[in-house]
Amino acid sequence: LKGRALPAASPIPRDIAGYDPGLETAAQLYDPAAARSLLDRFGYRDRDGDGFREAPDGKALVLERWSAPTSLARQEDELWKKSLDAIGLRIVFKKDRLPELRKMARQGKIPLRGDGWNADYPDAENFMQLLYGPNTGQSNNGCYESKAFDRLYERSRQLPDSPERNRLFREMSRQMEVDGAWSLHVSRLRNELIWPWIKGYKKHPILQADFQYLDVE
């Protein structure tokens, strides 16, 4: 993304109520040697010498990633292949338009894909609801279901913006991480160019509401 993004440590991006600047994660580290060691430990080994690992039961292991037919998605696919080749995992790529990908995801038909989210309102709850079990088939495109996560989410909805609610969000982030629900990537940055005759402009945290404070003279 040419430097226009920041690494994500939780589902909640910066500048959103509930974001925890002290939250760090080891799950996002790029460490091929550690990845190879973990795969060996759990029985994913190259048994036939072709350079790719098989499942613990000896069956072929092929990951399947779906993505849109765009230049950015092609670059992402190339990076995925290069990275997985380095640890001996075979991956194939399938393409479809973004609306179709999201439809199939809601139906639980896609094993691996990437997506993003633009907040509807600047609060952590708007992001955590993407992981809430009862939202499966709606906004929970990953079909993630965790009773522990859901209990924390339901408790957080009863609280105002507060340290106690932020603590629950932190626990929810850890639960999601332990369960491997998402592989977090980045929060994107936006550049805004404003003509000098634009007066009284205030950047709005919600993308679609960007222009409601413009006062042109």
Short mmCIF file of C-alpha atoms in Angstrom, two decimals:
data_model
loop_
_atom_site.label_atom_id
_atom_site.label_comp_id
_atom_site.label_asym_id
_atom_site.label_seq_id
_atom_site.Cartn_x
_atom_site.Cartn_y
_atom_site.Cartn_z
CA LEU A 1 0.00 0.00 0.00
CA LYS A 2 3.05 2.26 -0.49
CA GLY A 3 3.28 3.21 3.17
CA ARG A 4 -0.34 4.38 3.46
CA ALA A 5 -1.28 1.95 6.22
CA LEU A 6 -0.39 1.04 9.78
CA PRO A 7 -0.04 -2.49 11.21
CA ALA A 8 -3.13 -3.61 13.12
CA ALA A 9 -2.77 -5.05 16.64
CA SER A 10 -6.51 -5.46 17.26
CA PRO A 11 -9.79 -5.30 15.33
CA ILE A 12 -10.22 -1.72 16.63
CA PRO A 13 -8.30 0.90 14.59
CA ARG A 14 -6.62 4.05 15.89
CA ASP A 15 -8.71 7.15 16.65
CA ILE A 16 -11.77 5.02 17.49
CA ALA A 17 -13.35 5.01 20.97
CA GLY A 18 -12.18 1.80 22.64
CA TYR A 19 -8.81 1.60 20.86
CA ASP A 20 -6.03 0.41 23.18
CA PRO A 21 -2.62 1.89 22.21
CA GLY A 22 -0.87 -0.49 24.62
CA LEU A 23 -2.22 -3.66 23.05
CA GLU A 24 0.44 -5.65 21.24
CA THR A 25 0.24 -9.03 19.55
CA ALA A 26 2.79 -11.70 18.75
CA ALA A 27 0.37 -13.32 16.28
CA GLN A 28 1.29 -10.83 13.56
CA LEU A 29 5.04 -11.42 13.60
CA TYR A 30 6.67 -12.46 10.32
CA ASP A 31 8.82 -15.41 11.37
CA PRO A 32 9.11 -18.20 8.76
CA ALA A 33 11.45 -20.26 10.97
CA ALA A 34 8.93 -20.27 13.84
CA ALA A 35 6.12 -21.07 11.40
CA ARG A 36 8.02 -24.06 10.01
CA SER A 37 8.74 -25.27 13.55
CA LEU A 38 5.06 -25.07 14.53
CA LEU A 39 3.97 -26.91 11.40
CA ASP A 40 6.50 -29.67 12.12
CA ARG A 41 5.35 -29.87 15.73
CA PHE A 42 1.73 -30.47 14.77
CA GLY A 43 2.47 -33.03 12.08
CA TYR A 44 2.32 -30.98 8.88
CA ARG A 45 5.41 -32.34 7.10
CA ASP A 46 6.63 -32.88 3.55
CA ARG A 47 6.31 -36.65 3.30
CA ASP A 48 6.81 -37.12 -0.45
CA GLY A 49 9.72 -34.71 -0.97
CA ASP A 50 7.94 -32.37 -3.39
CA GLY A 51 8.66 -29.31 -1.24
CA PHE A 52 5.12 -28.99 0.10
CA ARG A 53 3.68 -30.29 3.33
CA GLU A 54 0.95 -32.86 3.71
CA ALA A 55 -1.70 -33.03 6.45
CA PRO A 56 -0.93 -35.09 9.57
CA ASP A 57 -2.95 -38.00 8.11
CA GLY A 58 -0.78 -37.94 4.97
CA LYS A 59 -3.43 -36.45 2.68
CA ALA A 60 -2.67 -33.59 0.31
CA LEU A 61 -2.84 -30.15 1.90
CA VAL A 62 -3.93 -27.29 -0.38
CA LEU A 63 -5.06 -23.91 0.92
CA GLU A 64 -7.62 -22.02 -1.16
CA ARG A 65 -7.77 -18.22 -1.18
CA TRP A 66 -10.42 -16.18 -2.96
CA SER A 67 -9.88 -12.60 -4.10
CA ALA A 68 -11.23 -9.98 -6.48
CA PRO A 69 -9.80 -9.57 -10.01
CA THR A 70 -7.94 -6.32 -9.26
CA SER A 71 -4.29 -5.33 -9.53
CA LEU A 72 -4.01 -4.88 -5.74
CA ALA A 73 -5.51 -8.31 -5.10
CA ARG A 74 -3.06 -9.85 -7.57
CA GLN A 75 -0.17 -8.29 -5.67
CA GLU A 76 -1.60 -9.66 -2.42
CA ASP A 77 -1.92 -13.12 -3.99
CA GLU A 78 1.72 -12.99 -5.09
CA LEU A 79 2.81 -12.07 -1.57
CA TRP A 80 0.70 -14.86 -0.07
CA LYS A 81 2.23 -17.41 -2.45
CA LYS A 82 5.78 -16.24 -1.86
CA SER A 83 5.31 -16.34 1.92
CA LEU A 84 3.60 -19.74 2.00
CA ASP A 85 6.10 -21.27 -0.43
CA ALA A 86 8.77 -20.29 2.09
CA ILE A 87 7.20 -22.51 4.77
CA GLY A 88 6.17 -25.35 2.44
CA LEU A 89 2.43 -24.73 2.15
CA ARG A 90 0.70 -25.04 -1.20
CA ILE A 91 -1.97 -22.43 -2.02
CA VAL A 92 -4.29 -21.92 -5.00
CA PHE A 93 -6.21 -18.77 -5.88
CA LYS A 94 -9.74 -18.31 -7.15
CA LYS A 95 -11.34 -15.10 -8.37
CA ASP A 96 -14.74 -13.46 -8.32
CA ARG A 97 -16.26 -10.01 -7.99
CA LEU A 98 -16.29 -8.51 -4.49
CA PRO A 99 -20.11 -8.64 -4.04
CA GLU A 100 -20.06 -12.34 -4.93
CA LEU A 101 -17.15 -12.98 -2.56
CA ARG A 102 -19.03 -11.38 0.31
CA LYS A 103 -22.19 -13.31 -0.52
CA MET A 104 -20.29 -16.62 -0.51
CA ALA A 105 -18.51 -15.64 2.71
CA ARG A 106 -21.82 -15.01 4.49
CA GLN A 107 -22.87 -18.48 3.39
CA GLY A 108 -19.69 -20.03 4.80
CA LYS A 109 -18.43 -21.16 1.37
CA ILE A 110 -15.02 -19.47 1.35
CA PRO A 111 -12.15 -20.87 3.45
CA LEU A 112 -9.77 -17.91 3.09
CA ARG A 113 -10.13 -14.34 1.84
CA GLY A 114 -9.31 -10.75 2.80
CA ASP A 115 -11.65 -7.82 3.34
CA GLY A 116 -11.87 -4.45 5.04
CA TRP A 117 -14.40 -2.42 6.98
CA ASN A 118 -15.34 1.26 6.96
CA ALA A 119 -16.88 2.27 10.28
CA ASP A 120 -20.53 3.32 10.35
CA TYR A 121 -19.84 5.21 13.57
CA PRO A 122 -16.55 5.90 15.43
CA ASP A 123 -16.82 3.33 18.20
CA ALA A 124 -15.16 -0.02 18.86
CA GLU A 125 -18.52 -1.78 19.01
CA ASN A 126 -18.91 -1.18 15.27
CA PHE A 127 -15.86 -3.39 14.66
CA MET A 128 -16.42 -6.00 17.35
CA GLN A 129 -19.92 -6.74 16.05
CA LEU A 130 -18.19 -8.24 12.99
CA LEU A 131 -17.09 -11.12 15.26
CA TYR A 132 -20.33 -11.57 17.24
CA GLY A 133 -21.71 -15.08 16.73
CA PRO A 134 -25.41 -14.15 16.19
CA ASN A 135 -24.30 -11.85 13.35
CA THR A 136 -23.14 -14.86 11.32
CA GLY A 137 -24.68 -14.64 7.87
CA GLN A 138 -24.90 -10.86 8.20
CA SER A 139 -21.92 -8.69 9.15
CA ASN A 140 -19.96 -11.61 10.64
CA ASN A 141 -18.61 -12.78 7.27
CA GLY A 142 -16.03 -15.03 8.89
CA CYS A 143 -18.83 -17.05 10.55
CA TYR A 144 -16.86 -16.86 13.82
CA GLU A 145 -18.69 -18.26 16.83
CA SER A 146 -17.25 -18.18 20.34
CA LYS A 147 -19.39 -18.29 23.48
CA ALA A 148 -16.59 -16.60 25.44
CA PHE A 149 -16.34 -13.75 22.91
CA ASP A 150 -20.12 -13.36 22.71
CA ARG A 151 -20.44 -13.05 26.50
CA LEU A 152 -17.82 -10.30 26.58
CA TYR A 153 -19.46 -8.51 23.65
CA GLU A 154 -22.89 -8.60 25.29
CA ARG A 155 -21.48 -7.19 28.53
CA SER A 156 -19.68 -4.41 26.63
CA ARG A 157 -22.93 -3.30 24.98
CA GLN A 158 -24.39 -2.54 28.40
CA LEU A 159 -21.59 -0.10 29.29
CA PRO A 160 -20.79 3.48 28.20
CA ASP A 161 -17.37 4.42 26.87
CA SER A 162 -15.24 3.70 29.93
CA PRO A 163 -12.09 1.91 31.16
CA GLU A 164 -14.22 -1.11 32.09
CA ARG A 165 -15.64 -1.37 28.57
CA ASN A 166 -12.13 -0.95 27.11
CA ARG A 167 -10.97 -3.85 29.31
CA LEU A 168 -13.70 -6.03 27.80
CA PHE A 169 -12.64 -5.01 24.30
CA ARG A 170 -9.08 -6.01 25.13
CA GLU A 171 -10.26 -9.44 26.32
CA MET A 172 -12.33 -9.82 23.15
CA SER A 173 -9.28 -9.02 21.01
CA ARG A 174 -7.26 -11.66 22.86
CA GLN A 175 -10.04 -14.24 22.50
CA MET A 176 -10.30 -13.60 18.78
CA GLU A 177 -6.52 -13.88 18.47
CA VAL A 178 -6.30 -17.17 20.40
CA ASP A 179 -9.10 -18.66 18.30
CA GLY A 180 -7.42 -17.54 15.06
CA ALA A 181 -10.64 -15.94 13.83
CA TRP A 182 -8.86 -13.25 11.80
CA SER A 183 -5.35 -12.58 10.61
CA LEU A 184 -5.10 -8.84 11.21
CA HIS A 185 -3.34 -6.84 8.55
CA VAL A 186 -3.48 -3.04 8.47
CA SER A 187 -5.50 0.09 9.06
CA ARG A 188 -5.35 2.22 5.95
CA LEU A 189 -4.45 5.90 5.91
CA ARG A 190 -6.14 8.54 3.76
CA ASN A 191 -4.67 11.68 2.22
CA GLU A 192 -6.93 14.71 1.85
CA LEU A 193 -6.12 17.69 -0.36
CA ILE A 194 -8.06 20.85 0.49
CA TRP A 195 -8.15 23.95 -1.72
CA PRO A 196 -7.02 27.13 0.10
CA TRP A 197 -10.45 28.76 -0.33
CA ILE A 198 -12.15 25.99 1.67
CA LYS A 199 -12.87 27.41 5.15
CA GLY A 200 -13.99 25.72 8.35
CA TYR A 201 -13.20 22.16 7.25
CA LYS A 202 -13.02 19.48 9.94
CA LYS A 203 -11.95 15.96 9.08
CA HIS A 204 -14.74 13.56 10.00
CA PRO A 205 -13.81 10.10 11.34
CA ILE A 206 -16.42 8.43 9.13
CA LEU A 207 -15.47 8.23 5.46
CA GLN A 208 -18.96 8.70 4.05
CA ALA A 209 -19.62 11.78 6.20
CA ASP A 210 -16.48 13.63 5.15
CA PHE A 211 -18.13 16.65 3.56
CA GLN A 212 -20.86 17.61 6.00
CA TYR A 213 -18.68 20.29 7.66
CA LEU A 214 -17.55 22.12 4.51
CA ASP A 215 -18.10 25.87 4.29
CA VAL A 216 -17.07 27.17 0.86
CA GLU A 217 -16.36 30.90 0.51
#
